[in-house]
Amino acid sequence: MHNHLADRQQITDLLTGWMHRDLGEWEQLRGLFHPDGTIEITWFEGLASDFVDGSMRMGASDIRTKHLIGTPVVTFNSSVNRAIVETNAMIIGGECEAESGDGDP
């Protein structure tokens, strides 16, 4: 029987890697994806590299997000060398603008 502990940890690291997007760590976010990888989420479908570029543009705005990722449940199917992962996620977002004491934004 194969011990999947290292595989489980790598999968968890990929899921929690969304923190890089929240922190504006673009190269670390880019490193989560295969160079030819694709992604499909609520606001984007296409190459992962284009997703990171779009995230960078969003990161330059006043909109801030926080991704909260639950503990994943990982089920391994060794006969096809595949894993199924399920987790809960919550995205908190808001637009922030602050003013200094003199009224300037």
Coordinates of N, CA and C in Angstrom, one line a residue:
M1 N 0.8 -1.2 0.0 CA 0.0 0.0 0.0 C 0.9 1.3 0.0
H2 N 0.6 2.2 -0.9 CA 1.3 3.4 -1.0 C 1.0 4.4 0.1
N3 N 2.0 5.0 0.7 CA 1.7 6.1 1.6 C 1.6 7.4 0.9
H4 N 0.5 8.0 0.9 CA 0.2 9.2 0.1 C 0.4 10.5 0.8
L5 N 1.1 10.5 1.9 CA 1.3 11.6 2.8 C 2.0 12.8 2.0
A6 N 3.0 12.5 1.3 CA 3.7 13.6 0.5 C 2.8 14.1 -0.6
D7 N 2.1 13.2 -1.3 CA 1.1 13.7 -2.3 C 0.1 14.6 -1.7
R8 N -0.5 14.2 -0.6 CA -1.5 14.9 0.1 C -1.0 16.3 0.5
Q9 N 0.2 16.4 1.0 CA 0.8 17.7 1.3 C 1.0 18.6 0.1
Q10 N 1.4 18.0 -1.0 CA 1.6 18.8 -2.2 C 0.3 19.4 -2.7
I11 N -0.7 18.6 -2.7 CA -2.1 19.0 -3.1 C -2.6 20.1 -2.2
T12 N -2.4 20.0 -0.9 CA -2.8 21.0 0.1 C -2.0 22.3 -0.2
D13 N -0.7 22.2 -0.5 CA 0.1 23.4 -0.8 C -0.4 24.1 -2.0
L14 N -0.9 23.4 -3.0 CA -1.4 24.0 -4.2 C -2.7 24.8 -3.9
L15 N -3.6 24.2 -3.1 CA -4.8 24.8 -2.7 C -4.6 26.1 -1.9
T16 N -3.7 26.0 -0.9 CA -3.5 27.2 0.0 C -2.6 28.2 -0.7
G17 N -2.1 27.9 -1.9 CA -1.3 28.8 -2.6 C -2.0 30.0 -3.1
W18 N -3.4 30.0 -3.1 CA -4.1 31.2 -3.4 C -3.8 32.4 -2.6
M19 N -3.2 32.1 -1.4 CA -2.7 33.2 -0.6 C -1.8 34.2 -1.3
H20 N -1.0 33.6 -2.3 CA -0.1 34.5 -3.1 C -0.9 35.5 -3.8
R21 N -2.1 35.2 -4.3 CA -2.9 36.2 -5.0 C -3.3 37.3 -4.1
D22 N -3.7 36.9 -2.9 CA -4.2 37.9 -1.9 C -3.0 38.8 -1.5
L23 N -1.8 38.3 -1.5 CA -0.6 39.1 -1.1 C 0.1 39.8 -2.2
G24 N -0.4 39.6 -3.4 CA 0.2 40.2 -4.6 C 1.6 39.6 -4.9
E25 N 1.8 38.4 -4.6 CA 3.0 37.6 -4.9 C 2.9 36.9 -6.2
W26 N 3.0 37.7 -7.3 CA 2.6 37.2 -8.6 C 3.5 36.0 -9.1
E27 N 4.8 36.1 -8.9 CA 5.6 35.0 -9.4 C 5.3 33.7 -8.6
Q28 N 5.1 33.8 -7.3 CA 4.7 32.6 -6.5 C 3.4 32.0 -7.0
L29 N 2.4 32.9 -7.3 CA 1.1 32.5 -7.9 C 1.4 31.8 -9.2
R30 N 2.2 32.4 -10.1 CA 2.4 31.8 -11.4 C 3.1 30.4 -11.2
G31 N 3.9 30.2 -10.2 CA 4.6 29.0 -10.0 C 3.7 27.8 -9.6
L32 N 2.4 28.1 -9.2 CA 1.5 27.1 -8.9 C 1.0 26.3 -10.1
F33 N 1.1 26.9 -11.3 CA 0.5 26.3 -12.5 C 1.6 25.8 -13.4
H34 N 1.2 24.8 -14.2 CA 2.0 24.2 -15.2 C 2.1 25.3 -16.3
P35 N 3.3 25.5 -17.0 CA 3.4 26.6 -18.0 C 2.2 26.6 -19.1
D36 N 1.7 25.4 -19.4 CA 0.6 25.3 -20.4 C -0.7 25.1 -19.7
G37 N -0.8 25.3 -18.4 CA -2.0 25.0 -17.6 C -3.1 26.0 -17.9
T38 N -4.3 25.5 -17.8 CA -5.5 26.4 -17.9 C -6.3 26.4 -16.6
I39 N -7.1 27.4 -16.5 CA -7.9 27.6 -15.3 C -9.3 28.1 -15.7
E40 N -10.3 27.6 -15.0 CA -11.7 28.1 -15.2 C -12.3 28.4 -13.8
I41 N -12.5 29.7 -13.6 CA -13.1 30.2 -12.3 C -14.3 31.2 -12.7
T42 N -14.8 31.8 -11.7 CA -16.0 32.7 -12.0 C -15.8 33.8 -13.0
W43 N -14.6 34.4 -13.0 CA -14.4 35.6 -13.8 C -13.4 35.4 -14.9
F44 N -12.9 34.1 -15.0 CA -11.8 33.9 -16.0 C -11.8 32.5 -16.5
E45 N -11.6 32.3 -17.8 CA -11.3 30.9 -18.4 C -10.3 31.1 -19.4
G46 N -9.2 30.3 -19.3 CA -8.1 30.4 -20.2 C -6.8 29.9 -19.6
L47 N -5.7 30.4 -20.2 CA -4.4 30.1 -19.8 C -4.1 30.6 -18.4
A48 N -3.5 29.8 -17.5 CA -3.1 30.2 -16.2 C -2.2 31.5 -16.2
S49 N -1.3 31.5 -17.2 CA -0.4 32.7 -17.2 C -1.3 34.0 -17.5
D50 N -2.3 33.9 -18.3 CA -3.2 35.1 -18.5 C -4.0 35.4 -17.3
F51 N -4.4 34.4 -16.5 CA -5.1 34.6 -15.3 C -4.2 35.3 -14.3
V52 N -2.9 35.0 -14.2 CA -2.0 35.7 -13.3 C -1.9 37.2 -13.7
D53 N -1.7 37.4 -15.1 CA -1.6 38.7 -15.6 C -2.9 39.5 -15.2
G54 N -4.1 38.9 -15.4 CA -5.3 39.6 -15.0 C -5.4 39.9 -13.5
S55 N -4.9 38.9 -12.7 CA -4.9 39.1 -11.3 C -4.0 40.3 -10.9
M56 N -2.9 40.4 -11.6 CA -2.0 41.6 -11.4 C -2.7 42.9 -11.6
R57 N -3.5 42.9 -12.7 CA -4.2 44.2 -13.1 C -5.2 44.5 -12.0
M58 N -5.9 43.4 -11.5 CA -6.9 43.6 -10.5 C -6.2 44.0 -9.2
G59 N -5.0 43.5 -8.9 CA -4.3 43.8 -7.7 C -3.9 45.3 -7.6
A60 N -3.8 45.9 -8.8 CA -3.4 47.3 -8.9 C -4.6 48.3 -8.6
S61 N -5.8 47.7 -8.5 CA -7.0 48.5 -8.2 C -7.3 48.6 -6.7
D62 N -8.4 49.3 -6.3 CA -8.7 49.4 -4.9 C -9.5 48.2 -4.4
I63 N -9.7 47.2 -5.2 CA -10.4 46.0 -4.8 C -9.5 45.1 -4.1
R64 N -9.8 44.6 -2.9 CA -9.0 43.7 -2.1 C -9.8 42.4 -1.9
T65 N -9.2 41.2 -2.0 CA -9.8 40.0 -1.8 C -9.0 39.1 -0.8
K66 N -9.7 38.2 -0.2 CA -9.1 37.3 0.7 C -9.7 35.9 0.5
H67 N -8.9 34.9 0.1 CA -9.4 33.6 -0.1 C -9.2 32.7 1.1
L68 N -10.3 32.2 1.6 CA -10.2 31.3 2.8 C -10.5 29.9 2.3
I69 N -9.5 29.0 2.4 CA -9.6 27.6 1.9 C -9.8 26.7 3.0
G70 N -10.8 25.8 3.0 CA -11.0 24.8 4.1 C -10.0 23.7 3.9
T71 N -10.0 22.8 4.9 CA -9.2 21.6 4.9 C -9.7 20.7 3.8
P72 N -8.8 20.3 2.9 CA -9.3 19.5 1.8 C -9.4 18.0 2.2
V73 N -10.4 17.4 1.5 CA -10.5 15.9 1.6 C -10.0 15.3 0.3
V74 N -8.9 14.5 0.5 CA -8.2 14.0 -0.7 C -8.5 12.5 -0.8
T75 N -9.0 12.0 -1.9 CA -9.2 10.6 -2.1 C -8.4 10.1 -3.3
F76 N -7.5 9.1 -3.0 CA -6.6 8.6 -4.1 C -7.2 7.4 -4.7
N77 N -7.1 7.3 -6.0 CA -7.4 6.2 -6.8 C -6.2 5.7 -7.5
S78 N -5.5 4.8 -6.9 CA -4.2 4.3 -7.3 C -4.3 3.6 -8.7
S79 N -5.4 3.0 -9.0 CA -5.5 2.2 -10.2 C -5.4 3.1 -11.5
V80 N -5.7 4.4 -11.3 CA -5.6 5.3 -12.4 C -4.7 6.5 -12.1
N81 N -3.9 6.3 -11.0 CA -2.9 7.4 -10.6 C -3.5 8.8 -10.6
R82 N -4.6 8.9 -9.9 CA -5.4 10.1 -9.8 C -5.9 10.4 -8.4
A83 N -6.1 11.6 -8.1 CA -6.7 12.0 -6.8 C -7.9 12.9 -7.0
I84 N -8.9 12.8 -6.2 CA -10.0 13.7 -6.2 C -9.9 14.5 -4.9
V85 N -10.1 15.8 -5.1 CA -10.0 16.7 -3.9 C -11.2 17.5 -3.8
E86 N -11.8 17.6 -2.6 CA -12.9 18.4 -2.3 C -12.6 19.3 -1.1
T87 N -13.0 20.6 -1.2 CA -12.8 21.5 -0.1 C -13.9 22.6 -0.2
N88 N -14.0 23.4 0.8 CA -14.8 24.5 0.8 C -13.9 25.8 0.7
A89 N -14.5 26.8 0.1 CA -13.7 28.0 -0.1 C -14.7 29.2 0.1
M90 N -14.1 30.3 0.6 CA -14.9 31.5 0.7 C -14.0 32.7 0.3
I91 N -14.5 33.5 -0.6 CA -13.8 34.7 -1.1 C -14.5 35.9 -0.5
I92 N -13.7 36.7 0.2 CA -14.2 37.9 0.8 C -13.5 39.1 0.0
G93 N -14.4 40.0 -0.5 CA -13.8 41.1 -1.2 C -14.4 42.4 -0.9
G94 N -13.7 43.4 -1.1 CA -14.2 44.8 -0.9 C -13.4 45.8 -1.6
E95 N -14.0 47.0 -1.8 CA -13.2 48.1 -2.4 C -12.8 49.0 -1.3
C96 N -11.6 49.3 -1.2 CA -11.0 50.2 -0.2 C -10.4 51.4 -0.7
E97 N -10.8 52.5 -0.1 CA -10.2 53.8 -0.4 C -10.0 54.6 0.9
A98 N -8.9 55.1 1.2 CA -8.7 55.8 2.4 C -8.3 57.3 2.1
E99 N -8.7 58.2 3.0 CA -8.4 59.6 2.9 C -7.4 60.0 4.0
S100 N -6.5 60.9 3.7 CA -5.7 61.5 4.7 C -6.4 62.5 5.5
G101 N -5.9 63.0 6.5 CA -6.5 64.1 7.4 C -6.8 65.3 6.6
D102 N -6.2 65.6 5.5 CA -6.4 66.9 4.8 C -7.5 66.7 3.7
G103 N -8.1 65.5 3.6 CA -9.2 65.3 2.6 C -8.7 64.7 1.3
D104 N -7.4 64.6 1.1 CA -6.9 64.0 -0.1 C -7.1 62.4 0.0
P105 N -7.5 61.8 -1.1 CA -7.6 60.3 -1.1 C -6.2 59.7 -1.1

